[in-house]
mmCIF file of C-alpha atoms in Angstrom:
data_model
loop_
_atom_site.group_PDB
_atom_site.id
_atom_site.type_symbol
_atom_site.label_atom_id
_atom_site.label_comp_id
_atom_site.label_asym_id
_atom_site.label_seq_id
_atom_site.Cartn_x
_atom_site.Cartn_y
_atom_site.Cartn_z
ATOM 1 C CA MET A 19 63.718 57.773 134.325
ATOM 2 C CA PRO A 20 64.375 53.311 134.080
ATOM 3 C CA ASP A 21 62.572 52.036 137.281
ATOM 4 C CA ALA A 22 64.536 50.423 139.119
ATOM 5 C CA SER A 23 64.992 46.608 137.089
ATOM 6 C CA ASP A 24 66.681 48.364 134.748
ATOM 7 C CA ALA A 25 69.288 49.835 136.026
ATOM 8 C CA SER A 26 69.886 46.900 138.513
ATOM 9 C CA ALA A 27 69.921 44.802 134.558
ATOM 10 C CA VAL A 28 72.641 47.633 133.630
ATOM 11 C CA GLU A 29 74.040 47.284 136.586
ATOM 12 C CA ALA A 30 74.607 43.909 136.645
ATOM 13 C CA VAL A 31 76.275 43.818 132.749
ATOM 14 C CA PHE A 32 78.745 46.812 134.620
ATOM 15 C CA ARG A 33 80.103 44.358 137.573
ATOM 16 C CA ALA A 34 80.360 42.006 134.629
ATOM 17 C CA GLU A 35 81.634 43.387 131.641
ATOM 18 C CA TYR A 36 83.652 46.595 132.891
ATOM 19 C CA GLY A 37 86.780 45.239 132.537
ATOM 20 C CA ARG A 38 86.493 43.473 129.545
ATOM 21 C CA ALA A 39 85.598 46.373 127.597
ATOM 22 C CA VAL A 40 87.813 48.682 129.434
ATOM 23 C CA SER A 41 90.263 45.949 127.553
ATOM 24 C CA VAL A 42 89.251 45.816 124.364
ATOM 25 C CA LEU A 43 88.883 49.147 123.675
ATOM 26 C CA VAL A 44 92.479 50.329 125.620
ATOM 27 C CA ARG A 45 93.703 47.670 122.896
ATOM 28 C CA PHE A 46 92.179 50.241 120.213
ATOM 29 C CA LEU A 47 92.744 53.235 121.757
ATOM 30 C CA GLY A 48 95.742 52.740 123.578
ATOM 31 C CA ASP A 49 94.435 55.639 125.753
ATOM 32 C CA ILE A 50 93.369 54.720 129.413
ATOM 33 C CA ASP A 51 91.212 58.602 129.662
ATOM 34 C CA LEU A 52 89.713 57.582 126.777
ATOM 35 C CA ALA A 53 88.756 54.258 126.479
ATOM 36 C CA GLU A 54 86.707 54.565 130.510
ATOM 37 C CA GLU A 55 85.766 57.325 129.327
ATOM 38 C CA ALA A 56 84.445 55.730 125.545
ATOM 39 C CA VAL A 57 83.086 52.859 128.134
ATOM 40 C CA GLN A 58 81.359 54.663 131.261
ATOM 41 C CA ASP A 59 79.797 57.071 128.259
ATOM 42 C CA ALA A 60 78.123 53.294 126.359
ATOM 43 C CA PHE A 61 77.098 52.219 130.543
ATOM 44 C CA ILE A 62 74.453 55.729 130.483
ATOM 45 C CA THR A 63 73.373 55.590 127.008
ATOM 46 C CA ALA A 64 72.504 51.435 127.507
ATOM 47 C CA LEU A 65 70.498 52.829 130.881
ATOM 48 C CA GLY A 66 69.190 55.286 128.172
ATOM 49 C CA LYS A 67 67.993 53.132 125.485
ATOM 50 C CA TRP A 68 67.730 49.858 127.322
ATOM 51 C CA PRO A 69 65.084 49.803 129.371
ATOM 52 C CA GLU A 70 62.181 50.630 126.029
ATOM 53 C CA ALA A 71 64.377 48.561 123.505
ATOM 54 C CA GLY A 72 65.018 45.147 126.125
ATOM 55 C CA VAL A 73 68.563 43.846 126.773
ATOM 56 C CA PRO A 74 70.525 42.988 123.990
ATOM 57 C CA PRO A 75 71.439 38.826 123.021
ATOM 58 C CA SER A 76 75.279 40.027 123.418
ATOM 59 C CA PRO A 77 75.436 43.041 126.254
ATOM 60 C CA ALA A 78 79.010 42.718 125.866
ATOM 61 C CA GLY A 79 78.866 43.468 122.871
ATOM 62 C CA TRP A 80 77.132 45.788 122.416
ATOM 63 C CA ILE A 81 78.090 47.826 124.787
ATOM 64 C CA ILE A 82 81.897 47.608 122.640
ATOM 65 C CA THR A 83 80.793 48.490 119.898
ATOM 66 C CA THR A 84 79.114 51.543 121.220
ATOM 67 C CA ALA A 85 81.681 52.354 123.304
ATOM 68 C CA ARG A 86 84.450 52.255 120.132
ATOM 69 C CA ASN A 87 81.726 54.448 118.137
ATOM 70 C CA ARG A 88 81.556 56.715 120.549
ATOM 71 C CA ALA A 89 85.527 56.593 121.250
ATOM 72 C CA ILE A 90 85.694 56.748 116.562
ATOM 73 C CA ASP A 91 83.501 59.844 117.259
ATOM 74 C CA ARG A 92 84.779 61.794 119.412
ATOM 75 C CA LEU A 93 88.142 60.907 117.799
ATOM 76 C CA ARG A 94 87.129 62.672 114.343
ATOM 77 C CA ARG A 95 84.746 65.661 115.726
ATOM 78 C CA GLU A 96 88.375 66.705 117.735
ATOM 79 C CA SER A 97 90.600 66.120 115.661
ATOM 80 C CA SER A 98 91.869 69.000 113.699
ATOM 81 C CA ARG A 99 95.183 66.502 112.316
ATOM 82 C CA ASP A 100 95.050 64.255 109.556
ATOM 83 C CA ALA A 101 97.138 61.854 111.942
ATOM 84 C CA ARG A 102 93.575 61.394 113.894
ATOM 85 C CA HIS A 103 91.647 60.765 111.026
ATOM 86 C CA ALA A 104 93.674 58.480 110.144
ATOM 87 C CA GLU A 105 93.683 56.960 113.522
ATOM 88 C CA ALA A 106 89.982 57.005 113.487
ATOM 89 C CA ALA A 107 88.763 55.741 110.093
ATOM 90 C CA ARG A 108 91.981 52.877 110.889
ATOM 91 C CA LEU A 109 89.667 51.716 113.979
ATOM 92 C CA TYR A 110 86.551 51.673 112.275
ATOM 93 C CA ALA A 111 87.643 48.670 109.796
ATOM 94 C CA PRO A 112 85.604 46.137 111.034
ATOM 95 C CA ASP A 113 88.981 42.995 109.960
ATOM 96 C CA ALA A 114 91.693 45.144 111.068
ATOM 97 C CA PRO A 115 94.298 42.638 112.073
ATOM 98 C CA ALA A 116 94.819 41.627 115.434
ATOM 99 C CA GLU A 117 98.116 42.003 117.305
ATOM 100 C CA GLU A 118 100.538 39.378 118.088
ATOM 101 C CA GLY A 119 101.733 38.145 121.279
ATOM 102 C CA PRO A 120 102.249 35.818 124.250
ATOM 103 C CA VAL A 121 98.860 36.708 125.945
ATOM 104 C CA ARG A 122 95.227 36.464 124.029
ATOM 105 C CA ASP A 123 93.058 36.554 126.560
ATOM 106 C CA ASP A 124 91.663 40.999 126.436
ATOM 107 C CA ARG A 125 91.552 41.223 130.240
ATOM 108 C CA LEU A 126 95.085 39.440 131.218
ATOM 109 C CA ARG A 127 96.547 41.016 128.216
ATOM 110 C CA LEU A 128 95.278 44.687 129.907
ATOM 111 C CA ILE A 129 96.966 43.711 133.564
ATOM 112 C CA PHE A 130 100.411 42.766 131.838
ATOM 113 C CA THR A 131 100.517 45.998 129.822
ATOM 114 C CA CYS A 132 99.582 48.283 133.542
ATOM 115 C CA CYS A 133 101.892 46.332 135.025
ATOM 116 C CA HIS A 134 104.400 47.991 133.182
ATOM 117 C CA PRO A 135 108.359 48.299 135.359
ATOM 118 C CA ALA A 136 108.549 51.917 133.784
ATOM 119 C CA LEU A 137 105.506 52.708 136.827
ATOM 120 C CA ALA A 138 105.768 51.911 140.893
ATOM 121 C CA LEU A 139 104.578 48.461 141.426
ATOM 122 C CA GLN A 140 100.993 50.338 143.209
ATOM 123 C CA ALA A 141 100.803 51.920 140.493
ATOM 124 C CA GLN A 142 100.751 49.597 138.454
ATOM 125 C CA VAL A 143 98.504 46.903 140.579
ATOM 126 C CA ALA A 144 95.806 49.779 141.050
ATOM 127 C CA LEU A 145 95.117 51.557 137.753
ATOM 128 C CA THR A 146 95.205 47.743 136.675
ATOM 129 C CA LEU A 147 92.693 47.454 139.202
ATOM 130 C CA ARG A 148 90.984 50.637 138.888
ATOM 131 C CA LEU A 149 90.218 49.731 135.022
ATOM 132 C CA LEU A 150 89.821 45.736 134.874
ATOM 133 C CA GLY A 151 87.095 45.557 137.540
ATOM 134 C CA GLY A 152 85.648 49.181 137.918
ATOM 135 C CA LEU A 153 86.767 49.023 140.758
ATOM 136 C CA GLY A 154 85.848 52.259 142.830
ATOM 137 C CA THR A 155 88.820 54.135 143.997
ATOM 138 C CA ALA A 156 88.104 53.861 147.970
ATOM 139 C CA GLN A 157 87.673 49.361 146.822
ATOM 140 C CA ILE A 158 91.454 49.928 146.438
ATOM 141 C CA ALA A 159 92.361 52.212 148.995
ATOM 142 C CA ARG A 160 91.056 49.795 151.417
ATOM 143 C CA ALA A 161 93.255 46.920 149.799
ATOM 144 C CA PHE A 162 96.101 48.517 149.918
ATOM 145 C CA LEU A 163 95.376 50.560 153.610
ATOM 146 C CA VAL A 164 95.648 53.904 152.597
ATOM 147 C CA PRO A 165 93.478 56.970 152.521
ATOM 148 C CA GLU A 166 91.161 57.542 149.581
ATOM 149 C CA PRO A 167 93.058 60.523 148.495
ATOM 150 C CA THR A 168 96.608 59.041 148.589
ATOM 151 C CA LEU A 169 95.273 56.336 146.542
ATOM 152 C CA ALA A 170 93.754 58.172 144.239
ATOM 153 C CA GLN A 171 96.905 60.036 143.136
ATOM 154 C CA ARG A 172 98.215 57.818 142.281
ATOM 155 C CA LEU A 173 96.256 56.379 139.738
ATOM 156 C CA VAL A 174 96.394 60.449 138.589
ATOM 157 C CA ARG A 175 100.426 59.465 138.633
ATOM 158 C CA ALA A 176 100.524 56.723 136.845
ATOM 159 C CA LYS A 177 98.164 58.097 134.212
ATOM 160 C CA ALA A 178 100.597 60.707 133.483
ATOM 161 C CA LYS A 179 103.005 59.149 133.591
ATOM 162 C CA ILE A 180 102.137 56.860 131.039
ATOM 163 C CA ARG A 181 100.484 59.952 128.816
ATOM 164 C CA HIS A 182 104.000 61.683 128.911
ATOM 165 C CA ALA A 183 106.718 59.182 128.892
ATOM 166 C CA GLY A 184 105.114 57.039 125.919
ATOM 167 C CA ILE A 185 104.548 54.394 127.602
ATOM 168 C CA PRO A 186 102.751 52.193 125.079
ATOM 169 C CA TYR A 187 100.256 49.509 125.689
ATOM 170 C CA ARG A 188 101.174 47.035 123.957
ATOM 171 C CA VAL A 189 100.953 43.313 124.038
ATOM 172 C CA PRO A 190 104.051 42.143 125.921
ATOM 173 C CA ARG A 191 106.618 39.810 124.192
ATOM 174 C CA ASP A 192 107.541 36.640 126.260
ATOM 175 C CA ALA A 193 110.995 38.148 127.188
ATOM 176 C CA ASP A 194 109.053 41.002 128.845
ATOM 177 C CA LEU A 195 106.550 38.445 130.617
ATOM 178 C CA PRO A 196 109.274 37.982 134.173
ATOM 179 C CA ASP A 197 109.661 41.348 134.978
ATOM 180 C CA ARG A 198 105.884 42.079 135.069
ATOM 181 C CA LEU A 199 104.728 39.391 136.879
ATOM 182 C CA ASN A 200 105.271 40.922 140.413
ATOM 183 C CA GLY A 201 103.100 42.832 139.837
ATOM 184 C CA VAL A 202 100.336 41.002 137.625
ATOM 185 C CA LEU A 203 100.527 38.400 140.338
ATOM 186 C CA ALA A 204 99.660 40.960 143.069
ATOM 187 C CA VAL A 205 96.358 42.599 140.496
ATOM 188 C CA VAL A 206 95.097 38.737 140.312
ATOM 189 C CA TYR A 207 95.431 37.833 143.766
ATOM 190 C CA LEU A 208 94.359 41.816 145.778
ATOM 191 C CA ILE A 209 90.742 41.168 142.827
ATOM 192 C CA PHE A 210 90.030 37.911 144.408
ATOM 193 C CA ASN A 211 90.409 39.482 148.057
ATOM 194 C CA GLU A 212 87.503 41.886 147.093
ATOM 195 C CA GLY A 213 85.639 39.762 146.412
ATOM 196 C CA TYR A 214 85.998 37.455 148.651
ATOM 197 C CA THR A 215 84.970 39.618 151.155
ATOM 198 C CA GLY A 216 82.024 40.779 148.195
ATOM 199 C CA ASP A 217 81.210 39.976 144.760
ATOM 200 C CA PRO A 218 81.133 35.749 144.055
ATOM 201 C CA ALA A 219 82.283 37.200 140.624
ATOM 202 C CA LEU A 220 84.944 38.911 141.285
ATOM 203 C CA CYS A 221 86.049 35.556 142.632
ATOM 204 C CA ALA A 222 85.617 32.869 139.986
ATOM 205 C CA GLU A 223 87.179 36.016 137.280
ATOM 206 C CA ALA A 224 89.932 36.242 139.681
ATOM 207 C CA VAL A 225 90.026 32.233 139.079
ATOM 208 C CA ARG A 226 89.738 32.403 135.734
ATOM 209 C CA LEU A 227 92.927 34.292 135.602
ATOM 210 C CA GLY A 228 95.104 32.551 137.231
ATOM 211 C CA ARG A 229 94.288 29.181 135.110
ATOM 212 C CA LEU A 230 95.183 31.051 132.622
ATOM 213 C CA LEU A 231 98.800 32.018 133.809
ATOM 214 C CA ALA A 232 99.560 29.296 134.750
ATOM 215 C CA GLU A 233 99.338 28.317 130.967
ATOM 216 C CA LEU A 234 101.454 31.009 130.326
ATOM 217 C CA MET A 235 104.165 30.671 132.345
ATOM 218 C CA PRO A 236 104.104 26.915 133.876
ATOM 219 C CA ASP A 237 107.145 27.276 134.742
ATOM 220 C CA GLU A 238 106.976 30.001 137.809
ATOM 221 C CA PRO A 239 106.814 28.486 140.494
ATOM 222 C CA GLU A 240 104.774 31.568 142.373
ATOM 223 C CA VAL A 241 101.491 31.401 139.407
ATOM 224 C CA THR A 242 101.803 27.775 140.077
ATOM 225 C CA GLY A 243 101.363 29.591 144.304
ATOM 226 C CA LEU A 244 98.411 31.928 143.518
ATOM 227 C CA LEU A 245 96.284 29.509 142.049
ATOM 228 C CA GLY A 246 96.381 27.210 144.859
ATOM 229 C CA LEU A 247 95.452 29.118 147.336
ATOM 230 C CA MET A 248 92.768 30.917 145.175
ATOM 231 C CA LEU A 249 92.139 27.609 145.437
ATOM 232 C CA LEU A 250 91.804 26.296 149.249
ATOM 233 C CA VAL A 251 90.952 29.931 149.884
ATOM 234 C CA GLU A 252 87.626 28.864 147.711
ATOM 235 C CA ALA A 253 86.818 25.671 147.629
ATOM 236 C CA ARG A 254 86.137 27.046 152.154
ATOM 237 C CA ARG A 255 83.090 29.259 150.011
ATOM 238 C CA PRO A 256 80.536 27.002 151.349
ATOM 239 C CA ALA A 257 81.077 26.769 154.660
ATOM 240 C CA ARG A 258 80.676 30.989 155.388
ATOM 241 C CA GLN A 259 77.569 31.705 155.992
ATOM 242 C CA ASP A 260 74.925 30.377 157.241
ATOM 243 C CA GLU A 261 71.960 30.509 156.450
ATOM 244 C CA ASP A 262 70.694 33.392 158.050
ATOM 245 C CA GLY A 263 74.033 34.409 155.252
ATOM 246 C CA ALA A 264 75.708 35.004 159.109
ATOM 247 C CA LEU A 265 79.668 34.747 158.511
ATOM 248 C CA VAL A 266 81.419 31.734 160.434
ATOM 249 C CA PRO A 267 84.488 31.953 161.414
ATOM 250 C CA LEU A 268 87.183 28.903 160.432
ATOM 251 C CA PRO A 269 87.450 27.015 163.612
ATOM 252 C CA GLU A 270 83.576 26.817 163.635
ATOM 253 C CA GLN A 271 82.658 25.769 159.854
ATOM 254 C CA ASP A 272 81.677 22.111 158.431
ATOM 255 C CA ARG A 273 84.146 21.589 156.506
ATOM 256 C CA GLY A 274 81.683 19.246 155.419
ATOM 257 C CA LEU A 275 80.339 21.817 153.146
ATOM 258 C CA TRP A 276 84.722 22.758 151.992
ATOM 259 C CA ASP A 277 84.515 21.433 147.987
ATOM 260 C CA ARG A 278 86.633 18.339 147.751
ATOM 261 C CA ASP A 279 87.711 18.581 144.435
ATOM 262 C CA LEU A 280 89.113 22.518 144.670
ATOM 263 C CA ILE A 281 91.332 21.203 147.912
ATOM 264 C CA PHE A 282 92.536 18.782 145.993
ATOM 265 C CA GLU A 283 93.435 20.822 142.607
ATOM 266 C CA GLY A 284 95.072 23.392 145.581
ATOM 267 C CA GLN A 285 96.877 20.852 147.657
ATOM 268 C CA ASP A 286 98.880 19.103 144.458
ATOM 269 C CA LEU A 287 99.976 22.444 144.044
ATOM 270 C CA VAL A 288 100.849 22.808 146.807
ATOM 271 C CA ARG A 289 103.104 19.419 146.190
ATOM 272 C CA ARG A 290 104.063 20.841 142.361
ATOM 273 C CA CYS A 291 105.972 23.778 144.133
ATOM 274 C CA LEU A 292 107.390 22.707 147.079
ATOM 275 C CA ARG A 293 109.549 19.566 144.803
ATOM 276 C CA ARG A 294 110.813 22.985 142.424
ATOM 277 C CA ASN A 295 112.180 24.254 145.378
ATOM 278 C CA ARG A 296 111.743 28.334 145.320
ATOM 279 C CA PRO A 297 109.943 29.453 147.663
ATOM 280 C CA GLY A 298 107.999 32.482 147.272
ATOM 281 C CA PRO A 299 105.776 34.852 149.282
ATOM 282 C CA TYR A 300 102.021 33.261 147.379
ATOM 283 C CA GLN A 301 103.515 29.277 147.888
ATOM 284 C CA ILE A 302 103.289 29.342 151.543
ATOM 285 C CA GLN A 303 100.091 30.785 151.764
ATOM 286 C CA ALA A 304 99.491 28.398 149.534
ATOM 287 C CA ALA A 305 101.162 25.999 151.418
ATOM 288 C CA ILE A 306 99.548 27.440 154.716
ATOM 289 C CA ASN A 307 95.712 27.137 153.546
ATOM 290 C CA ALA A 308 97.057 23.061 152.879
ATOM 291 C CA VAL A 309 97.643 22.787 156.235
ATOM 292 C CA HIS A 310 94.741 24.576 157.354
ATOM 293 C CA SER A 311 92.496 21.879 155.142
ATOM 294 C CA ASP A 312 94.673 18.376 155.294
ATOM 295 C CA ALA A 313 92.905 18.974 159.226
ATOM 296 C CA PRO A 314 89.467 16.664 159.496
ATOM 297 C CA THR A 315 88.410 19.406 162.757
ATOM 298 C CA ALA A 316 89.614 22.939 163.546
ATOM 299 C CA GLY A 317 91.485 20.733 166.911
ATOM 300 C CA ALA A 318 93.677 18.975 164.611
ATOM 301 C CA THR A 319 95.058 21.246 162.607
ATOM 302 C CA ASP A 320 98.490 21.784 162.793
ATOM 303 C CA TRP A 321 99.231 24.862 164.330
ATOM 304 C CA GLY A 322 103.122 24.619 164.155
ATOM 305 C CA GLN A 323 103.448 24.098 161.277
ATOM 306 C CA ILE A 324 101.371 26.992 159.995
ATOM 307 C CA LEU A 325 103.484 28.747 162.821
ATOM 308 C CA CYS A 326 106.806 27.966 160.457
ATOM 309 C CA LEU A 327 105.376 28.556 157.638
ATOM 310 C CA TYR A 328 104.047 32.065 158.988
ATOM 311 C CA ASP A 329 108.164 32.455 160.177
ATOM 312 C CA GLN A 330 109.507 31.649 155.957
ATOM 313 C CA LEU A 331 107.032 34.284 155.051
ATOM 314 C CA MET A 332 108.055 36.832 156.894
ATOM 315 C CA ALA A 333 111.781 35.813 156.379
ATOM 316 C CA VAL A 334 110.515 36.003 152.482
ATOM 317 C CA ALA A 335 107.965 38.924 152.293
ATOM 318 C CA PRO A 336 107.204 40.903 156.094
ATOM 319 C CA SER A 337 104.539 43.071 156.517
ATOM 320 C CA PRO A 338 102.708 44.121 159.329
ATOM 321 C CA VAL A 339 99.266 41.967 158.117
ATOM 322 C CA VAL A 340 101.658 38.747 157.600
ATOM 323 C CA ALA A 341 102.935 39.413 161.283
ATOM 324 C CA LEU A 342 99.151 40.059 162.176
ATOM 325 C CA ASN A 343 98.101 35.980 160.874
ATOM 326 C CA ARG A 344 101.377 34.954 162.854
ATOM 327 C CA ALA A 345 100.725 36.429 165.800
ATOM 328 C CA VAL A 346 96.880 33.677 165.469
ATOM 329 C CA ALA A 347 99.441 30.416 164.733
ATOM 330 C CA VAL A 348 101.836 31.935 168.356
ATOM 331 C CA ALA A 349 97.878 32.314 169.974
ATOM 332 C CA GLU A 350 97.520 29.084 169.311
ATOM 333 C CA VAL A 351 100.758 27.909 169.520
ATOM 334 C CA GLU A 352 102.176 29.969 172.686
ATOM 335 C CA GLY A 353 99.202 31.677 174.051
ATOM 336 C CA PRO A 354 96.994 34.744 174.367
ATOM 337 C CA GLY A 355 98.737 36.190 176.406
ATOM 338 C CA LYS A 356 102.110 36.537 173.751
ATOM 339 C CA ALA A 357 100.047 36.942 170.714
ATOM 340 C CA LEU A 358 98.985 40.379 172.376
ATOM 341 C CA ASP A 359 101.604 41.249 172.625
ATOM 342 C CA LEU A 360 102.555 40.729 169.237
ATOM 343 C CA VAL A 361 99.725 42.440 167.913
ATOM 344 C CA ASP A 362 99.833 45.669 169.818
ATOM 345 C CA ALA A 363 103.250 46.102 168.342
ATOM 346 C CA LEU A 364 101.708 46.641 165.111
ATOM 347 C CA ASP A 365 100.968 50.060 163.324
ATOM 348 C CA LEU A 366 97.241 48.863 161.719
ATOM 349 C CA GLY A 367 94.874 51.475 163.967
ATOM 350 C CA THR A 368 92.273 51.527 160.226
ATOM 351 C CA TYR A 369 92.749 48.147 159.255
ATOM 352 C CA HIS A 370 89.632 46.331 160.671
ATOM 353 C CA VAL A 371 91.407 43.084 161.088
ATOM 354 C CA LEU A 372 93.943 43.456 163.189
ATOM 355 C CA HIS A 373 90.693 44.913 166.234
ATOM 356 C CA ALA A 374 88.558 41.555 165.378
ATOM 357 C CA VAL A 375 92.366 39.577 165.844
ATOM 358 C CA ARG A 376 92.652 42.136 169.659
ATOM 359 C CA ALA A 377 89.412 41.971 169.952
ATOM 360 C CA ASP A 378 89.405 36.615 170.809
ATOM 361 C CA LEU A 379 92.876 37.467 172.344
ATOM 362 C CA LEU A 380 91.401 40.255 174.855
ATOM 363 C CA ARG A 381 87.862 37.829 175.104
ATOM 364 C CA ARG A 382 90.844 34.070 175.249
ATOM 365 C CA LEU A 383 92.179 36.136 178.362
ATOM 366 C CA GLY A 384 89.196 36.974 180.481
ATOM 367 C CA ARG A 385 88.486 40.975 179.773
ATOM 368 C CA PRO A 386 85.763 41.576 178.104
ATOM 369 C CA THR A 387 85.164 45.256 179.066
ATOM 370 C CA GLU A 388 88.490 45.828 176.188
ATOM 371 C CA ALA A 389 87.220 42.509 173.510
ATOM 372 C CA VAL A 390 83.842 44.423 173.080
ATOM 373 C CA ARG A 391 85.504 47.577 172.265
ATOM 374 C CA GLU A 392 87.770 45.973 170.440
ATOM 375 C CA TYR A 393 84.673 44.624 168.000
ATOM 376 C CA GLU A 394 82.981 47.697 168.410
ATOM 377 C CA ALA A 395 85.766 49.568 166.430
ATOM 378 C CA ALA A 396 86.418 46.461 164.204
ATOM 379 C CA ALA A 397 82.836 46.171 162.534
ATOM 380 C CA GLU A 398 83.137 49.889 162.860
ATOM 381 C CA LEU A 399 86.017 49.627 160.523
ATOM 382 C CA THR A 400 84.337 46.769 157.809
ATOM 383 C CA GLU A 401 82.902 47.062 154.705
ATOM 384 C CA SER A 402 81.598 43.359 154.899
ATOM 385 C CA PRO A 403 78.211 43.884 156.436
ATOM 386 C CA ALA A 404 78.350 39.873 156.987
ATOM 387 C CA GLU A 405 81.041 40.520 158.970
ATOM 388 C CA ARG A 406 79.863 43.370 160.955
ATOM 389 C CA ALA A 407 76.993 41.393 161.385
ATOM 390 C CA HIS A 408 79.276 38.675 162.609
ATOM 391 C CA LEU A 409 81.300 41.287 165.078
ATOM 392 C CA GLU A 410 78.528 42.775 166.544
ATOM 393 C CA GLN A 411 77.042 39.186 167.881
ATOM 394 C CA ARG A 412 79.817 38.406 169.342
ATOM 395 C CA SER A 413 80.075 42.306 171.248
ATOM 396 C CA ARG A 414 76.847 40.760 172.143
ATOM 397 C CA ASP A 415 78.027 37.806 172.770
ATOM 398 C CA LEU A 416 80.709 39.397 176.241
ATOM 399 C CA THR A 417 77.826 41.762 176.963
ATOM 400 C CA ARG A 418 74.832 39.213 177.797
#
């Protein structure tokens, strides 16, 4: 049996390379399930071989080659028709011509091919997250604020529709890109958000994909807006935790630790969006974060401007989560009582941020007993250890 260090090495490669491996195999095989199974088999094989033979110089290449060979062997074993044998032979050919198209990056290519307009938007996003990042069903369900069984059914239906409708997995043409853009942007942003509260590598991957998108579609303002948004949020990472790993809320962060280069780049992208005057949800969110980044101190934040931007965001992309964030701005402009009325009208019962916001408002209104209950509810619902510790500390502070 491999020891813990061996398993950790394979797990690290899995986190870093699963999406790339699946995207390459999907391109070769044109079959989601077969690609996933082949990659998973390759990682199981690695768990058995690497402890004795050592981690290969190119772990990702080893996984992809092993997965491809496993898939070909399976096709040959299960095939009784010449067409399947021919397919296996084609895949074995080392000099098979690469499929041409505007999208050259394998992972970005997989996002565009998964975001087919024949699938519902949420199905596009959920399926791509599952394939790209190796994100579990539970993680994706949290992102969509839906029960895990509901999300699992959506994934099954999406794969079945692709299979039964004969939707091809191929490089989209230039003309196909705009129709798939909403799903692509949603995928990249959800990858970023998943990393924001957990794995920084996911944030780095989302930013990388955002930069590729900006090169591919420089005239799409929402692409520019999303990249600007991610850069401005990522700029605050160095100040989000203290030396002990405890979460530091935005108002309490040392702004001297913020990455000024990312802020300047993000603000420049926001200015480019403003010049185009075609506002969309990612551009507006980027503008909100640009206002935060402009303030030298938390007390100098222009909350009036932020509230106006949230009003605009509610007009173009209304949702309960946007309404919750708007309520935070209302608390700063009109007071916590007004904001609490807005929060209480929202149906986000299992969303931990709702309880955390409500707790802060109750604390500010001098209602500590109720605030403690809300902090405890938020701590139970969050999946982030750092957030849980922070919420539990807030609760303890009120009971001293």
